[in-house]
Amino acid sequence: MEELEEELKCPVCGSFYREPIILPCSHNICQACARNILVQTPDAESPQSSRASGSGVSDYDYLDLDKMSLYSEADSGYGSYGGFVSAPTTPCQKSPNGVRVFPPTVPQPPPQQQHHNHLLPHPGSLPPIPRNSCITCPQCHRSLILDERGLRGFPKNRVLEGVVDRYQQSKAAALKCQLCEKSPKEATVMCEQCDVFYCDPCRLRCHPSRGPLAKHRLVPPAQGRISRRTSPRKISTCTEHELENLSMYCVQCKMPVCYQCLEEGKHGTHEVKALGAMWKLHKGQLSQALNGLSDRATDAKEFLVQLRNMVQHIQENGVEFEACLVAQCDALIDALNRRKAQLLSQVNKEHEHKLKVVRDQISHCTVKLRQTTGLMEYCLEVIKENDPSGFLQISDALIRRVHMTEGQWGKGTLTPRMSSDFDLTLDSGPLLQTIHQLDFVQMKVPAAPMLQLEECCTQNNSATLSWKQPPLSNIAVEGYILELDDGSGGPFREVYVGTETICTVDGLHFHSTYKSRVKAFNGSGVGQYSKTLIMQTSETGLPPCGIQSIGTVAWFTFDPASSHPDIIFSNDNLTVSCNSYDDRVVMCSSSFSRGVHYWEITIDRYDNHPDPAFGIARGDVLKDVMLGKDDKAWAMYVDNNRSWFMHNNSHTNRTDGGVTKGSTIGALLDFSRGILIFLINDEQQGPVAFEALEGAYYPAISINRNVQVTLHTGLPIPDFYTPGEADPTGSVC
């Protein structure tokens, strides 16, 4: 209800509308406020005379329209009304709603009448509207000149007046019960038939929910108050003919008109419709417009909830990030302290080493100095002796000792073995530079990719998926991981890892439902999965262009990627030959694991010497030997006279009947029974070739340079064969 209140207030006075009138621009204004913002144009210069004089362009030049008409959308309609002596320019004011409005113009009496002020009307009475008055809408600033009817020419907005009245009534004090004898309680319901307000005890006592009162309608007090006080709908009268009621609607002018307007007024030639019909029509149009606006309002409310949640998340993430930053900086400080301790330990070791060397040198020099001093004192005492023979007996030895001792104090003896300076310099420059460069980098995992549904599709037994990063995500992405399930509701498995944003997955099951999803990764980790996309592969293979698909069949071709390099492909990979004399294996593009399948191969060239082989194989079969030589293939090889079945180099079931140029080899694979049957020229060749077949198998052949064959797919099952109970629909791995 608070939002409604802004719609019910006048843009000039800021209070609830009182006697609102409708301006031609569809905005509303109180009648008293409209009188206050009137501006009088000069009597001497009407807009027409001003233009005719050519004395310059005034603010009224754009009013060359009908007095009750609006200006174009390009015209602001807002004029300063300056340049007229009788209408001095006055600064605009702001209403309580923030809309710029014109201040009221107070007409000044002529000087000769100023001494008759006691004859002027009472200040409380409304003076008559002067001629040539102009009013400007306070909301859109479009201006128009009033005609001789003045403000009475504007229709009253009775609907708005009624809404304001109901709103003010609903905001009034709470209603009291009308049946309480002492201190009436607050009413909880009102009976529309009894027209009485009840509290809960009085309703139970005086208005039981059974008997004749059971059909009475009880409504909330506020609703009952509105319905009680709402006055009957007033009949609006025409602004042109005040005695006539509005009974019709002019479609061209988009306004209600009276009967006299149609007879005498300007609406006589216009298209008109019944007022009631147009009332219902416009109510319906307004309701439809409100539906769309309601949807936008709902979206806006949800968006506001999202923004408020974002505020909470930002606050929580801010606290978490701040704590993480403090922890990281503390870790750096701890690492620096540990390194500081290591460096201090190194300095202490150097300090102790220097002291030890100097102290050892001091000790050594002290001993030598004491010995030298003793020798010197002894020699001095010897020199004092007066016995020549005794002196000469020891003098040579003493002279040698003195020279030897002097030699011990030779070069380097009196030089310090260790410097007092520490030859250590801490290289802190790179670390300081790193600290100054310490900044935030994007360390988040990527957001979940968005699947581009318009580019995702399936064809035959292949699925193509496309995705992109969310538009508002600026997190670096190094690659993507695409996952699919097994088509039977099993676990997901990775099918692609790379930087591309589109991927085609081949070799899926026919007639199967696959779930797919994708996620992005970077150096920080793997992001969330995208939404899961469910894709349905084709029930059968799609035929080549121009070929009609019939029945439950599969279409495929020879596959250059998985075949031997010596194979030559042509005819859209349906025809193959070989440039080697050795047998080379050719694989087909689809593999089967379920259903019943039939395909044929025609011999285009054959010189009666080679032994081509036809059959099925696993994906890892040997490609440079005859099909059936290893345990990965099951085949029939044939010459111009007879055929053999071969698996794991074991030859069985020799059967007469060979091939020539133009012969047709058929292969029928039935997974419902797990068997493989061969045909030559539409006749079964030998018994069932292989049994107990399970898993996925590719159609395959082996040929050399003397043979050329063409593949035919999309063929129905031969009429002679009745499939097993299982679904014959093919499925591709």
XYZ file of C-alpha atoms in Angstrom:
733
model
C 0.000 0.000 0.000
C 2.944 2.319 0.605
C 3.855 2.131 -3.085
C 0.281 3.110 -4.033
C 0.481 6.248 -1.922
C 2.998 7.858 -4.294
C 0.496 7.520 -7.147
C -2.178 9.293 -5.101
C -0.235 12.479 -4.315
C -0.285 15.707 -6.300
C 3.083 16.611 -7.879
C 2.611 20.259 -6.836
C 1.487 20.192 -3.217
C 2.706 16.693 -2.357
C -0.568 15.874 -0.577
C -3.343 13.528 -1.590
C -5.264 14.727 -4.623
C -8.204 17.008 -3.878
C -10.673 17.471 -6.721
C -8.138 16.226 -9.310
C -8.481 17.297 -12.928
C -7.035 15.579 -15.999
C -4.697 17.632 -18.166
C -4.612 16.859 -21.905
C -1.247 15.148 -21.372
C -3.082 12.562 -19.156
C -1.367 13.753 -15.965
C -3.404 14.790 -12.924
C -3.286 17.819 -10.666
C -5.394 19.263 -7.860
C -7.779 21.929 -9.085
C -6.497 24.392 -6.477
C -2.879 23.619 -7.437
C -3.727 24.139 -11.100
C -5.041 27.607 -10.257
C -1.823 28.348 -8.355
C 0.531 27.509 -11.226
C -1.314 29.465 -13.910
C 0.789 31.982 -15.808
C -0.844 34.959 -17.492
C 0.314 35.925 -20.983
C 0.422 39.642 -21.952
C -2.823 41.057 -23.314
C -0.913 43.223 -25.737
C 1.047 40.373 -27.247
C -0.748 37.186 -27.988
C 1.255 34.320 -29.536
C -0.252 35.189 -32.905
C 0.620 38.894 -32.749
C 4.121 38.107 -31.545
C 4.736 35.884 -34.526
C 3.150 38.329 -36.872
C 5.321 41.216 -35.706
C 8.513 39.338 -36.508
C 10.190 41.106 -33.606
C 11.919 37.925 -32.485
C 11.114 34.465 -31.320
C 9.432 34.308 -27.923
C 8.745 31.407 -25.638
C 5.168 31.339 -26.913
C 6.018 30.723 -30.560
C 5.565 26.973 -30.138
C 1.985 27.452 -28.901
C 0.607 27.826 -32.435
C -1.868 25.028 -31.869
C -5.388 24.624 -30.728
C -5.670 25.994 -27.209
C -6.495 22.590 -25.743
C -3.986 20.558 -27.766
C -0.641 19.112 -26.811
C 2.740 19.749 -28.278
C 4.770 17.201 -30.204
C 6.955 14.660 -28.420
C 10.059 16.504 -29.611
C 8.918 19.765 -27.946
C 9.765 20.051 -24.277
C 6.814 22.403 -23.718
C 8.713 24.089 -20.930
C 9.117 27.859 -21.247
C 10.597 30.473 -19.004
C 8.004 33.063 -20.002
C 10.666 35.742 -19.931
C 10.771 38.896 -22.016
C 7.288 40.195 -21.071
C 6.932 43.205 -18.884
C 3.646 42.043 -17.449
C 4.931 38.528 -16.684
C 8.276 38.836 -14.884
C 10.488 35.775 -14.798
C 10.333 33.916 -11.493
C 12.582 31.038 -10.476
C 10.990 27.606 -10.550
C 10.286 25.781 -7.341
C 10.274 22.116 -6.400
C 7.238 20.299 -5.079
C 7.546 17.767 -2.255
C 7.726 15.090 -4.973
C 10.746 16.725 -6.564
C 8.886 17.986 -9.664
C 9.674 21.470 -10.961
C 6.608 23.700 -10.890
C 5.871 27.324 -11.661
C 5.098 29.564 -8.687
C 1.717 31.213 -8.597
C 1.438 34.507 -10.394
C -0.097 37.261 -8.316
C -1.618 39.919 -10.591
C -0.703 43.476 -9.583
C -3.473 46.089 -9.672
C -2.900 49.277 -11.638
C -1.407 52.164 -9.645
C -4.599 54.174 -9.818
C -6.464 51.344 -8.094
C -3.971 50.609 -5.361
C -5.684 53.054 -2.996
C -8.876 50.986 -3.335
C -7.354 47.850 -1.772
C -10.198 47.726 0.690
C -12.475 46.864 -2.223
C -10.450 43.784 -3.338
C -11.864 40.300 -2.722
C -11.172 38.546 0.530
C -7.845 36.671 0.476
C -9.617 33.359 1.107
C -11.839 33.623 -1.972
C -10.703 32.406 -5.403
C -10.057 35.237 -7.825
C -11.290 34.837 -11.383
C -8.862 33.291 -13.863
C -7.366 36.064 -16.031
C -7.642 35.987 -19.773
C -4.859 34.432 -21.861
C -3.804 32.175 -18.968
C -1.332 29.354 -19.625
C -0.730 26.242 -17.534
C 2.313 23.966 -17.665
C 2.121 20.329 -16.573
C 4.464 19.934 -13.575
C 5.440 16.418 -14.684
C 6.018 16.511 -18.452
C 6.333 20.346 -18.721
C 3.960 20.618 -21.665
C 2.181 23.939 -21.825
C -1.234 24.989 -23.143
C -3.408 28.088 -23.148
C -6.774 27.961 -21.394
C -9.900 28.933 -23.280
C -12.752 31.019 -21.926
C -13.921 28.166 -19.668
C -10.617 28.171 -17.791
C -9.993 25.155 -15.547
C -13.623 24.068 -16.003
C -12.568 22.892 -19.447
C -10.576 20.043 -17.901
C -12.472 16.868 -16.927
C -12.465 15.820 -13.301
C -10.805 12.522 -12.497
C -13.568 10.944 -10.432
C -11.878 7.535 -10.537
C -8.716 8.908 -8.946
C -10.791 10.794 -6.415
C -12.564 7.575 -5.465
C -9.296 5.660 -5.148
C -7.882 8.374 -2.879
C -11.015 8.266 -0.743
C -10.878 4.475 -0.385
C -7.180 4.551 0.398
C -7.632 7.174 3.101
C -10.494 5.192 4.584
C -8.376 2.011 4.620
C -5.637 3.875 6.515
C -8.068 5.082 9.190
C -8.198 3.703 12.714
C -9.212 0.100 13.354
C -12.957 -0.569 13.394
C -14.667 -1.604 16.600
C -17.296 -4.243 17.150
C -20.817 -2.794 17.039
C -22.337 -5.336 19.444
C -19.935 -5.160 22.400
C -21.737 -3.528 25.349
C -18.656 -2.377 27.300
C -15.304 -1.276 25.806
C -15.886 -2.525 22.236
C -13.220 -4.835 20.922
C -11.562 -4.579 17.543
C -13.744 -5.956 14.769
C -12.492 -9.037 12.907
C -15.220 -9.467 10.261
C -18.138 -7.643 8.698
C -21.335 -9.229 7.406
C -22.290 -7.690 4.064
C -25.941 -8.671 4.482
C -26.320 -7.553 8.105
C -24.028 -4.524 7.547
C -22.576 -5.066 11.053
C -18.997 -5.305 12.295
C -18.320 -8.204 14.704
C -15.513 -9.222 16.998
C -14.889 -12.961 17.322
C -16.952 -13.513 20.535
C -19.895 -11.487 19.233
C -19.781 -13.246 15.856
C -19.960 -16.652 17.541
C -22.795 -15.474 19.806
C -24.886 -13.352 17.442
C -23.975 -14.557 13.947
C -23.646 -18.369 13.985
C -22.334 -20.135 10.894
C -25.431 -22.359 10.695
C -29.092 -21.768 10.150
C -30.449 -18.845 8.112
C -27.243 -16.824 8.617
C -25.008 -19.499 7.098
C -25.289 -17.988 3.606
C -24.245 -14.512 4.702
C -20.896 -13.325 3.359
C -18.313 -12.328 5.954
C -15.458 -10.111 4.789
C -12.469 -8.439 6.500
C -13.322 -5.158 8.239
C -11.267 -3.017 5.863
C -13.018 -4.474 2.822
C -16.381 -4.099 4.483
C -15.638 -0.497 5.414
C -14.757 0.343 1.820
C -17.867 -1.342 0.437
C -20.012 0.410 3.050
C -18.587 3.886 2.469
C -18.143 3.738 -1.240
C -20.641 6.090 -2.728
C -22.634 5.196 -5.812
C -20.867 5.827 -9.088
C -21.342 9.413 -10.130
C -22.459 10.186 -13.625
C -19.895 12.392 -15.328
C -21.056 15.401 -17.289
C -19.597 16.848 -20.464
C -17.068 19.668 -20.107
C -18.468 21.325 -23.255
C -22.148 20.897 -22.315
C -22.383 20.814 -18.541
C -26.010 19.680 -18.499
C -25.365 16.620 -20.678
C -24.121 13.278 -19.373
C -21.243 11.507 -21.094
C -22.810 8.594 -22.972
C -20.543 7.839 -25.964
C -16.811 7.463 -26.657
C -15.051 9.198 -29.557
C -12.536 6.720 -30.988
C -10.616 9.378 -32.936
C -10.237 11.849 -30.057
C -10.044 9.081 -27.428
C -12.389 10.806 -25.002
C -15.960 10.409 -23.703
C -18.514 12.714 -25.335
C -22.184 13.570 -24.863
C -25.077 13.364 -27.280
C -24.957 17.107 -27.957
C -21.250 16.832 -28.916
C -22.301 14.424 -31.636
C -25.099 16.663 -32.834
C -23.419 20.058 -32.707
C -19.766 19.681 -31.751
C -16.615 18.731 -33.555
C -17.173 14.992 -32.883
C -20.138 14.793 -35.254
C -18.119 13.194 -38.064
C -15.946 11.021 -35.823
C -16.356 7.322 -35.110
C -18.058 6.800 -31.765
C -18.889 3.741 -29.713
C -20.989 2.995 -26.670
C -19.394 4.196 -23.460
C -20.071 0.925 -21.585
C -18.603 -1.222 -24.336
C -15.451 0.870 -24.522
C -15.283 0.869 -20.720
C -15.195 -2.932 -20.679
C -12.788 -3.050 -23.631
C -10.294 -0.693 -22.017
C -10.584 -2.500 -18.703
C -9.632 -5.687 -20.493
C -6.730 -3.980 -22.234
C -5.539 -2.551 -18.928
C -5.770 -5.987 -17.327
C -3.693 -7.498 -20.130
C -1.118 -4.730 -19.825
C -1.029 -5.286 -16.069
C -0.244 -8.975 -16.605
C 2.932 -8.083 -18.459
C 3.806 -5.411 -15.913
C 3.130 -7.872 -13.115
C 5.591 -10.309 -14.674
C 8.204 -7.566 -14.830
C 7.477 -6.628 -11.222
C 7.854 -10.273 -10.189
C 11.150 -10.447 -12.032
C 12.227 -7.224 -10.340
C 11.354 -8.620 -6.900
C 13.320 -11.786 -7.612
C 16.192 -9.660 -8.875
C 16.109 -7.575 -5.694
C 16.190 -10.757 -3.621
C 19.168 -11.863 -5.691
C 20.902 -8.527 -5.119
C 20.197 -8.660 -1.377
C 21.596 -12.177 -1.276
C 24.605 -10.880 -3.164
C 25.093 -8.212 -0.483
C 25.126 -10.904 2.179
C 27.437 -13.108 0.125
C 29.757 -10.177 -0.551
C 29.937 -9.446 3.160
C 30.596 -13.085 4.004
C 33.118 -13.478 1.197
C 34.784 -10.217 2.226
C 35.297 -11.465 5.786
C 36.506 -14.825 4.509
C 38.852 -13.243 1.959
C 40.216 -10.814 4.540
C 40.946 -13.691 6.905
C 42.620 -15.594 4.059
C 44.713 -12.537 3.167
C 45.802 -12.078 6.784
C 46.701 -15.770 6.975
C 48.736 -15.556 3.770
C 50.575 -12.440 4.933
C 51.189 -14.070 8.324
C 52.598 -17.092 6.511
C 54.934 -14.821 4.572
C 55.997 -13.119 7.797
C 56.615 -16.516 9.432
C 58.693 -17.597 6.444
C 60.666 -14.351 6.650
C 61.223 -14.853 10.376
C 62.440 -18.389 9.778
C 64.823 -17.159 7.106
C 65.925 -14.378 9.451
C 66.783 -16.967 12.099
C 68.775 -18.962 9.534
C 70.720 -15.881 8.443
C 71.383 -14.870 12.048
C 72.686 -18.359 12.722
C 75.018 -18.021 9.771
C 76.235 -14.648 11.070
C 76.809 -16.140 14.536
C 78.866 -18.950 13.051
C 81.025 -16.450 11.192
C 81.357 -14.393 14.360
C 82.504 -17.394 16.417
C 84.931 -18.451 13.706
C 86.578 -15.033 13.576
C 86.906 -14.881 17.374
C 88.440 -18.357 17.520
C 91.041 -17.547 14.867
C 92.007 -14.260 16.529
C 92.132 -15.798 19.989
C 94.307 -18.672 18.762
C 96.664 -16.165 17.145
C 96.776 -14.137 20.389
C 97.599 -17.253 22.386
C 100.324 -18.318 19.952
C 101.910 -14.857 19.856
C 101.800 -14.600 23.638
C 103.756 -17.825 24.065
C 106.343 -16.863 21.496
C 106.678 -13.380 22.979
C 107.262 -14.864 26.437
C 109.933 -17.193 25.046
C 111.599 -14.366 23.159
C 111.578 -12.109 26.222
C 113.126 -14.862 28.337
C 115.851 -15.439 25.766
C 116.588 -11.729 25.620
C 116.899 -11.438 29.410
C 119.130 -14.532 29.547
C 121.449 -13.129 26.827
C 121.723 -9.815 28.715
C 122.797 -11.638 31.868
C 125.359 -13.652 29.889
C 126.829 -10.464 28.458
C 127.364 -9.191 31.997
C 129.724 -12.131 32.802
C 133.551 -11.321 32.905
C 134.783 -14.843 32.125
C 135.926 -14.765 28.465
C 136.557 -18.467 28.150
C 133.160 -19.330 29.657
C 131.408 -16.736 27.430
C 132.997 -18.082 24.293
C 131.929 -21.576 25.151
C 128.216 -20.600 24.841
C 128.232 -17.496 22.674
C 127.940 -19.297 19.324
C 124.953 -21.270 20.502
C 123.252 -18.163 21.891
C 123.874 -16.236 18.681
C 122.234 -19.048 16.681
C 119.224 -19.145 19.056
C 118.771 -15.398 18.774
C 118.848 -15.535 14.966
C 116.459 -18.500 14.948
C 114.033 -16.773 17.286
C 114.225 -13.621 15.201
C 113.461 -15.706 12.126
C 110.328 -17.042 13.820
C 109.027 -13.468 13.966
C 109.416 -13.186 10.233
C 106.995 -12.058 7.530
C 103.363 -12.781 8.279
C 103.841 -13.615 11.903
C 102.773 -10.160 13.010
C 99.844 -9.954 10.499
C 96.266 -10.726 11.694
C 95.014 -14.025 10.331
C 91.371 -12.795 10.266
C 89.731 -9.510 9.274
C 87.452 -7.810 11.745
C 84.957 -7.041 8.998
C 82.158 -9.452 8.113
C 82.276 -10.315 4.422
C 78.494 -10.966 4.297
C 76.020 -8.754 2.448
C 72.295 -9.492 2.575
C 70.811 -9.365 -0.929
C 67.321 -8.080 -0.036
C 66.670 -6.183 -3.277
C 64.833 -8.965 -5.145
C 62.713 -9.722 -2.078
C 61.773 -6.059 -1.609
C 60.873 -5.841 -5.281
C 58.751 -8.960 -4.948
C 57.007 -7.524 -1.900
C 56.277 -4.317 -3.802
C 54.903 -6.387 -6.680
C 52.760 -8.487 -4.365
C 49.214 -8.197 -5.700
C 46.016 -10.138 -6.243
C 45.679 -12.558 -9.121
C 42.663 -14.521 -10.274
C 42.854 -17.777 -8.385
C 39.272 -19.004 -8.675
C 38.146 -22.048 -10.563
C 36.081 -21.364 -13.695
C 32.323 -20.982 -13.562
C 30.043 -23.680 -14.950
C 29.866 -23.499 -18.767
C 26.570 -22.789 -20.514
C 25.368 -25.318 -23.091
C 24.312 -23.632 -26.349
C 21.159 -25.604 -26.988
C 20.605 -24.120 -30.433
C 23.859 -25.715 -31.618
C 23.512 -29.084 -29.853
C 22.048 -31.894 -31.953
C 22.175 -35.596 -32.730
C 22.448 -37.240 -36.115
C 22.462 -40.964 -36.730
C 24.618 -42.364 -33.902
C 26.557 -39.136 -33.286
C 25.969 -36.265 -30.881
C 27.294 -32.730 -31.250
C 27.512 -30.506 -28.183
C 28.482 -26.844 -27.964
C 29.064 -24.677 -24.918
C 30.486 -21.340 -23.799
C 31.517 -19.544 -20.651
C 28.941 -17.358 -18.856
C 28.909 -13.808 -20.266
C 29.861 -12.151 -16.955
C 32.693 -14.556 -16.158
C 36.229 -13.226 -16.618
C 38.038 -16.169 -15.035
C 40.726 -17.705 -17.212
C 39.895 -21.159 -18.616
C 42.559 -23.618 -19.715
C 40.266 -26.332 -21.036
C 37.017 -28.265 -20.803
C 35.968 -31.792 -19.858
C 32.926 -33.297 -21.617
C 31.233 -36.296 -20.008
C 28.516 -38.671 -21.260
C 26.829 -41.607 -19.613
C 26.488 -45.006 -21.297
C 23.022 -44.353 -22.718
C 21.410 -46.638 -20.141
C 21.529 -44.446 -17.041
C 25.013 -45.627 -16.044
C 27.882 -43.552 -14.675
C 29.360 -40.621 -16.586
C 32.680 -41.019 -18.395
C 35.019 -38.502 -19.988
C 34.761 -38.382 -23.768
C 36.675 -35.166 -24.484
C 39.319 -33.033 -22.764
C 40.622 -29.962 -24.608
C 40.300 -26.290 -25.350
C 37.558 -26.459 -28.004
C 33.995 -25.405 -27.175
C 32.283 -27.792 -29.599
C 32.651 -31.558 -29.815
C 31.057 -34.330 -31.876
C 30.951 -37.782 -30.260
C 30.626 -40.680 -32.689
C 29.909 -44.343 -32.141
C 26.939 -44.000 -29.792
C 24.073 -46.457 -29.475
C 21.146 -46.036 -31.821
C 17.775 -45.343 -30.206
C 19.356 -44.441 -26.857
C 19.074 -41.535 -24.450
C 22.361 -39.976 -23.345
C 23.007 -37.509 -20.559
C 25.829 -35.050 -21.152
C 27.522 -32.357 -19.114
C 30.664 -30.243 -19.328
C 32.944 -28.484 -16.863
C 35.892 -26.098 -17.201
C 39.275 -26.171 -15.507
C 42.330 -23.974 -14.986
C 45.402 -23.948 -12.815
C 43.290 -23.457 -9.691
C 41.161 -26.550 -10.198
C 38.018 -27.866 -11.868
C 34.795 -25.830 -11.881
C 31.192 -26.865 -11.483
C 29.312 -28.950 -14.045
C 26.972 -27.328 -16.509
C 23.322 -28.263 -16.563
C 22.753 -31.823 -17.749
C 21.573 -32.101 -21.354
C 19.578 -35.149 -22.414
C 20.036 -36.181 -26.056
C 18.234 -38.887 -28.028
C 20.069 -40.670 -30.822
C 18.228 -41.749 -33.976
C 16.131 -44.864 -33.992
C 17.868 -45.862 -37.221
C 20.716 -44.567 -39.277
C 20.094 -41.598 -41.548
C 20.375 -42.400 -45.268
C 22.760 -40.542 -47.550
C 21.386 -37.519 -49.396
C 18.645 -38.475 -51.834
C 18.021 -41.992 -50.428
C 14.767 -42.872 -48.654
C 15.037 -44.718 -45.361
C 12.838 -47.832 -45.163
C 12.198 -49.919 -42.076
C 14.531 -50.432 -39.125
C 17.939 -50.165 -40.762
C 21.306 -48.518 -40.193
C 23.362 -46.467 -42.608
C 27.146 -46.398 -42.467
C 30.241 -46.242 -44.699
C 33.835 -47.457 -44.767
C 35.982 -45.501 -42.299
C 39.341 -44.159 -43.568
C 40.475 -43.227 -40.053
C 40.377 -46.781 -38.669
C 41.368 -48.678 -41.843
C 44.813 -49.638 -43.161
C 46.702 -46.803 -44.939
C 47.040 -48.875 -48.143
C 43.280 -48.750 -48.728
C 41.966 -46.403 -51.460
C 38.524 -44.843 -50.809
C 36.064 -43.462 -53.358
C 32.337 -42.974 -53.937
C 31.845 -41.159 -50.607
C 33.721 -43.934 -48.773
C 31.351 -46.609 -50.089
C 33.836 -48.123 -52.574
C 37.343 -49.344 -51.637
C 40.340 -50.918 -53.347
C 43.931 -51.590 -52.305
C 47.379 -50.703 -53.673
C 49.140 -53.620 -51.924
C 49.385 -57.296 -52.870
C 49.051 -58.179 -49.179
C 45.724 -58.401 -47.435
C 44.646 -55.165 -45.780
C 41.672 -54.670 -43.397
C 38.957 -52.063 -44.013
C 36.750 -51.007 -41.059
C 33.271 -49.455 -41.207
C 32.184 -46.280 -39.465
C 29.584 -47.765 -37.095
C 29.679 -50.583 -34.588
C 26.708 -52.603 -33.362
C 25.920 -54.117 -29.992
C 22.162 -54.743 -30.116
C 19.478 -55.495 -32.679
C 19.447 -57.223 -36.085
C 21.485 -55.757 -38.974
C 22.024 -56.677 -42.603
C 24.426 -55.212 -45.187
C 25.805 -56.291 -48.562
C 29.044 -55.886 -50.507
C 29.253 -56.226 -54.303
C 32.414 -57.361 -56.114
C 33.345 -54.643 -58.642
C 36.713 -56.161 -59.697
C 38.056 -59.685 -59.163
C 40.711 -61.715 -61.090
C 39.959 -65.172 -59.547
C 43.219 -65.258 -57.528
C 42.755 -63.318 -54.273
C 40.724 -64.465 -51.264
C 38.736 -61.467 -49.980
C 37.276 -61.838 -46.484
C 34.020 -60.395 -45.129
C 32.722 -60.261 -41.566
C 32.906 -58.329 -38.302
C 35.760 -57.254 -36.032
C 36.617 -55.530 -32.802
C 38.041 -52.022 -32.920
C 41.597 -53.257 -32.154
C 41.772 -55.917 -34.876
C 45.060 -56.348 -36.780
C 44.941 -54.315 -39.994
C 47.824 -55.883 -41.983
C 46.643 -59.534 -42.159
C 43.593 -61.298 -43.582
C 40.406 -60.704 -41.603
C 39.962 -63.623 -39.176
C 43.657 -64.358 -38.640
C 43.517 -63.051 -35.053
C 41.024 -63.434 -32.247
C 39.527 -59.974 -32.896
C 37.689 -60.863 -36.127
C 35.001 -63.304 -37.327
C 34.974 -63.667 -41.136
C 34.215 -65.681 -44.235
C 36.942 -65.698 -46.874
C 36.057 -66.872 -50.359
C 37.680 -67.588 -53.717
C 36.119 -68.390 -57.093
C 35.092 -71.928 -56.030
C 34.455 -72.212 -52.286
C 34.453 -70.439 -48.934
C 35.613 -70.927 -45.328
C 34.728 -69.421 -41.976
C 37.749 -68.207 -40.023
C 38.347 -66.915 -36.488
C 41.682 -66.786 -34.658
C 43.320 -68.415 -37.749
C 41.009 -71.444 -37.423
C 39.353 -72.501 -40.734
C 35.970 -74.269 -40.541
C 32.944 -75.211 -42.645
C 34.357 -75.307 -46.163
C 31.421 -74.756 -48.507
C 31.271 -74.960 -52.279
C 30.353 -71.850 -54.206
C 32.641 -68.920 -54.876
C 32.488 -65.348 -56.188
C 33.163 -63.605 -59.461
C 32.931 -60.042 -60.663
C 29.385 -58.805 -59.912
C 28.747 -61.226 -57.041
C 27.055 -59.981 -53.859
C 28.148 -60.932 -50.352
C 25.562 -60.467 -47.589
C 26.152 -60.411 -43.813
C 23.338 -60.767 -41.260
C 24.197 -60.027 -37.615
C 21.498 -60.889 -35.049
C 22.306 -59.902 -31.465
C 18.984 -61.268 -30.212
C 20.401 -64.745 -30.949
C 24.083 -63.847 -30.952
C 24.726 -65.255 -34.462
C 26.337 -64.208 -37.765
C 25.132 -65.574 -41.144
C 26.658 -65.031 -44.598
C 24.935 -65.003 -47.988
C 26.276 -65.151 -51.565
C 23.943 -63.845 -54.260
C 20.929 -63.901 -51.879
C 21.531 -67.535 -50.860
C 22.748 -68.548 -47.425
C 26.377 -69.744 -47.611
C 26.822 -72.719 -45.305
C 25.369 -73.015 -41.789
C 25.348 -70.314 -39.124
C 28.896 -69.027 -39.248
C 29.412 -67.883 -35.637
C 27.410 -68.050 -32.407
C 27.502 -66.586 -28.865
C 28.440 -63.128 -30.144
C 28.322 -60.413 -27.466
C 29.692 -56.896 -27.270
C 30.354 -54.314 -29.953
C 31.425 -55.262 -33.484
C 32.306 -53.241 -36.593
C 31.469 -54.517 -40.085
C 34.838 -55.157 -41.774
C 36.519 -56.724 -44.830
C 40.041 -57.524 -46.026
C 41.192 -57.152 -49.673
C 44.332 -56.758 -51.791
C 45.051 -54.890 -55.020
C 43.232 -57.427 -57.202
C 39.832 -56.664 -55.662
C 37.484 -53.654 -55.552
C 34.194 -53.754 -53.640
C 31.253 -51.433 -52.895
C 29.305 -51.320 -49.617
C 25.466 -51.219 -49.511
C 23.755 -50.339 -46.209
C 20.287 -49.360 -45.109
C 18.935 -52.718 -46.328
C 15.981 -54.538 -44.799
C 16.389 -57.947 -43.229
C 15.998 -60.740 -45.850
C 12.528 -62.241 -46.032
C 13.697 -65.780 -45.268
C 14.982 -64.766 -41.841
C 12.814 -64.377 -38.728
C 14.499 -62.309 -35.974
C 14.512 -63.386 -32.338
C 12.404 -61.934 -29.545
C 14.727 -59.039 -28.840
C 14.192 -55.556 -30.247
C 15.782 -55.565 -33.731
C 16.612 -51.869 -33.478
C 20.355 -51.370 -33.906
C 22.483 -49.719 -31.257
C 25.916 -48.308 -31.837
C 28.648 -48.118 -29.226
